[in-house]
Amino acid sequence: MNDIIKSLEERRSVRAYEDKPVPRELIEQVIEAGLWAPSGMGRQSPIIVAVTDRALRDRLSAANAAVMGGDGDPFYGAPVVLVVLAPRDVPTYVYDGSLVMSNLMNAAHTLGLASCWIHRAKEVFDQPEFKQLLADLGVEGDYEGIGNCILGWPAQDPEPKPRRERRVFWAE
């Protein structure tokens, strides 16, 4: 079996992480893969905010939990959050950002890291506090949060779910 297909089949969303830092060079490799995601008309419009600062990571987690009406850690203890955002004025922005998220998660798995797509980046980055964070980072324009890709060392190894039947229809 092709190594890429095997890796795609083996990747899982992990919801338990070790309390152990991730080397910056691994994070950079994951980000690089995200930057190579396809995008509509080759615009390359999505951006990634790499959060490794624990205090900011915890603020993002708390804001994300508040959107759900809770107070737990929706980032499951992962030490790294890669927030993918895309400009709202690009017609394909949601799709483009989703492809970045996919590349991030698949690259993480290939490097031995665990990942999971955590929603509510849109709601969190629509808040003034996090719009200001983007401005402070030098991000200009109207960006929408597409997803939070959490990264870290897995504290569990989830079993795959069987693939559902009747999901492919051939029109020959």
CSV table of C-alpha atoms in Angstrom, one decimal:
chain,number,residue,atom,x,y,z
A,1,MET,CA,0.0,0.0,0.0
A,2,ASN,CA,1.2,3.5,-0.8
A,3,ASP,CA,2.8,5.2,2.3
A,4,ILE,CA,0.6,8.4,1.9
A,5,ILE,CA,-2.6,6.4,1.7
A,6,LYS,CA,-1.6,4.3,4.6
A,7,SER,CA,-0.9,7.4,6.7
A,8,LEU,CA,-4.3,8.9,5.7
A,9,GLU,CA,-6.0,5.7,6.8
A,10,GLU,CA,-4.1,5.6,10.1
A,11,ARG,CA,-4.6,9.2,11.2
A,12,ARG,CA,-7.0,9.7,14.1
A,13,SER,CA,-8.4,12.7,16.0
A,14,VAL,CA,-6.8,12.4,19.5
A,15,ARG,CA,-8.6,13.9,22.5
A,16,ALA,CA,-5.9,13.2,25.2
A,17,TYR,CA,-2.4,14.7,25.2
A,18,GLU,CA,0.8,14.3,27.3
A,19,ASP,CA,1.9,17.3,29.2
A,20,LYS,CA,5.1,17.5,27.2
A,21,PRO,CA,6.3,20.3,24.9
A,22,VAL,CA,6.5,19.9,21.1
A,23,PRO,CA,9.8,20.9,19.6
A,24,ARG,CA,9.5,24.1,17.5
A,25,GLU,CA,11.0,22.4,14.4
A,26,LEU,CA,8.2,19.8,14.4
A,27,ILE,CA,5.6,22.6,14.7
A,28,GLU,CA,7.3,24.4,11.8
A,29,GLN,CA,7.1,21.3,9.6
A,30,VAL,CA,3.4,20.9,10.3
A,31,ILE,CA,2.8,24.6,9.5
A,32,GLU,CA,4.8,24.3,6.3
A,33,ALA,CA,2.6,21.4,5.2
A,34,GLY,CA,-0.5,23.6,5.9
A,35,LEU,CA,0.9,26.4,3.8
A,36,TRP,CA,1.1,24.0,0.8
A,37,ALA,CA,-2.6,23.2,0.9
A,38,PRO,CA,-4.5,23.8,-2.3
A,39,SER,CA,-6.6,27.0,-2.5
A,40,GLY,CA,-9.1,28.4,-4.9
A,41,MET,CA,-7.3,30.0,-7.9
A,42,GLY,CA,-4.1,29.6,-6.0
A,43,ARG,CA,-4.8,32.6,-3.8
A,44,GLN,CA,-3.1,31.1,-0.7
A,45,SER,CA,-5.3,33.3,1.4
A,46,PRO,CA,-5.6,31.4,4.7
A,47,ILE,CA,-3.3,32.3,7.6
A,48,ILE,CA,-2.1,30.3,10.6
A,49,VAL,CA,-1.6,31.7,14.1
A,50,ALA,CA,0.7,29.4,15.9
A,51,VAL,CA,0.0,29.5,19.6
A,52,THR,CA,2.7,28.0,21.9
A,53,ASP,CA,2.4,30.5,24.7
A,54,ARG,CA,0.6,28.7,27.6
A,55,ALA,CA,-1.2,31.8,28.8
A,56,LEU,CA,-2.6,32.6,25.4
A,57,ARG,CA,-3.4,28.9,24.8
A,58,ASP,CA,-5.4,28.9,28.0
A,59,ARG,CA,-7.2,32.1,27.1
A,60,LEU,CA,-8.2,30.6,23.7
A,61,SER,CA,-9.4,27.4,25.5
A,62,ALA,CA,-11.5,29.4,28.0
A,63,ALA,CA,-13.1,31.5,25.2
A,64,ASN,CA,-13.8,28.3,23.2
A,65,ALA,CA,-15.4,26.6,26.2
A,66,ALA,CA,-17.5,29.7,26.9
A,67,VAL,CA,-18.9,29.6,23.4
A,68,MET,CA,-20.1,26.0,24.2
A,69,GLY,CA,-21.4,27.2,27.6
A,70,GLY,CA,-18.8,25.2,29.5
A,71,ASP,CA,-15.6,25.7,31.4
A,72,GLY,CA,-13.6,22.6,30.6
A,73,ASP,CA,-10.6,22.4,28.2
A,74,PRO,CA,-11.9,21.9,24.7
A,75,PHE,CA,-8.2,21.6,23.6
A,76,TYR,CA,-7.8,18.3,25.7
A,77,GLY,CA,-4.6,19.5,27.2
A,78,ALA,CA,-2.8,19.8,23.9
A,79,PRO,CA,0.1,22.3,24.3
A,80,VAL,CA,0.0,23.8,20.8
A,81,VAL,CA,-2.9,25.4,18.9
A,82,LEU,CA,-2.6,26.2,15.2
A,83,VAL,CA,-5.5,28.6,14.5
A,84,VAL,CA,-6.5,28.7,10.8
A,85,LEU,CA,-8.2,31.8,9.6
A,86,ALA,CA,-9.2,33.0,6.2
A,87,PRO,CA,-10.3,36.4,4.7
A,88,ARG,CA,-14.1,36.6,4.4
A,89,ASP,CA,-13.9,38.4,1.1
A,90,VAL,CA,-12.4,35.4,-0.8
A,91,PRO,CA,-15.3,33.3,-2.2
A,92,THR,CA,-13.6,30.0,-1.4
A,93,TYR,CA,-12.3,30.9,2.1
A,94,VAL,CA,-14.0,28.2,4.1
A,95,TYR,CA,-12.9,25.5,1.7
A,96,ASP,CA,-9.3,26.9,1.5
A,97,GLY,CA,-9.0,27.0,5.3
A,98,SER,CA,-10.5,23.5,5.6
A,99,LEU,CA,-7.8,22.2,3.2
A,100,VAL,CA,-5.1,23.9,5.4
A,101,MET,CA,-6.6,22.2,8.5
A,102,SER,CA,-6.5,18.8,6.7
A,103,ASN,CA,-2.9,19.2,5.7
A,104,LEU,CA,-2.0,20.2,9.3
A,105,MET,CA,-3.6,17.1,10.8
A,106,ASN,CA,-2.1,14.7,8.2
A,107,ALA,CA,1.4,16.2,8.5
A,108,ALA,CA,1.2,16.0,12.3
A,109,HIS,CA,0.4,12.3,12.1
A,110,THR,CA,3.2,11.7,9.7
A,111,LEU,CA,5.6,13.3,12.2
A,112,GLY,CA,4.3,11.2,15.1
A,113,LEU,CA,2.2,14.0,16.7
A,114,ALA,CA,-1.4,13.8,17.6
A,115,SER,CA,-4.0,16.4,16.4
A,116,CYS,CA,-7.7,17.2,16.4
A,117,TRP,CA,-9.8,19.8,14.7
A,118,ILE,CA,-11.6,21.8,17.3
A,119,HIS,CA,-14.4,24.0,16.1
A,120,ARG,CA,-15.6,27.5,17.3
A,121,ALA,CA,-12.6,29.4,16.0
A,122,LYS,CA,-15.1,31.6,14.1
A,123,GLU,CA,-17.0,32.5,17.3
A,124,VAL,CA,-13.8,33.1,19.3
A,125,PHE,CA,-12.1,35.2,16.6
A,126,ASP,CA,-15.2,37.3,16.1
A,127,GLN,CA,-14.8,38.6,19.7
A,128,PRO,CA,-13.1,42.0,20.1
A,129,GLU,CA,-10.3,40.6,22.3
A,130,PHE,CA,-9.2,38.1,19.7
A,131,LYS,CA,-9.7,40.6,16.8
A,132,GLN,CA,-7.3,42.8,18.7
A,133,LEU,CA,-4.9,39.9,19.1
A,134,LEU,CA,-4.8,39.5,15.3
A,135,ALA,CA,-4.2,43.3,14.9
A,136,ASP,CA,-1.4,43.1,17.5
A,137,LEU,CA,0.2,40.3,15.4
A,138,GLY,CA,0.0,42.5,12.3
A,139,VAL,CA,-2.9,40.8,10.6
A,140,GLU,CA,-4.9,43.2,8.5
A,141,GLY,CA,-8.3,42.5,7.0
A,142,ASP,CA,-11.5,40.8,8.0
A,143,TYR,CA,-10.6,37.2,8.9
A,144,GLU,CA,-12.9,34.4,10.0
A,145,GLY,CA,-11.7,31.5,12.2
A,146,ILE,CA,-12.0,28.3,10.3
A,147,GLY,CA,-10.6,25.8,12.9
A,148,ASN,CA,-8.2,25.2,15.7
A,149,CYS,CA,-5.7,22.4,15.0
A,150,ILE,CA,-4.5,21.2,18.4
A,151,LEU,CA,-1.1,19.4,18.5
A,152,GLY,CA,0.8,17.4,20.9
A,153,TRP,CA,2.1,14.0,22.0
A,154,PRO,CA,-0.7,11.5,22.2
A,155,ALA,CA,-1.8,10.1,25.5
A,156,GLN,CA,-4.1,7.6,23.8
A,157,ASP,CA,-4.3,5.6,20.6
A,158,PRO,CA,-7.9,5.7,19.4
A,159,GLU,CA,-9.2,2.7,17.4
A,160,PRO,CA,-10.5,3.4,13.9
A,161,LYS,CA,-14.2,3.4,13.3
A,162,PRO,CA,-15.3,1.1,10.5
A,163,ARG,CA,-16.1,3.0,7.3
A,164,ARG,CA,-19.8,3.4,6.6
A,165,GLU,CA,-21.3,1.6,3.6
A,166,ARG,CA,-22.9,3.2,0.6
A,167,ARG,CA,-20.7,6.3,0.4
A,168,VAL,CA,-19.5,5.9,-3.2
A,169,PHE,CA,-21.7,6.0,-6.2
A,170,TRP,CA,-20.3,5.4,-9.6
A,171,ALA,CA,-21.8,7.1,-12.6
A,172,GLU,CA,-20.2,5.2,-15.5
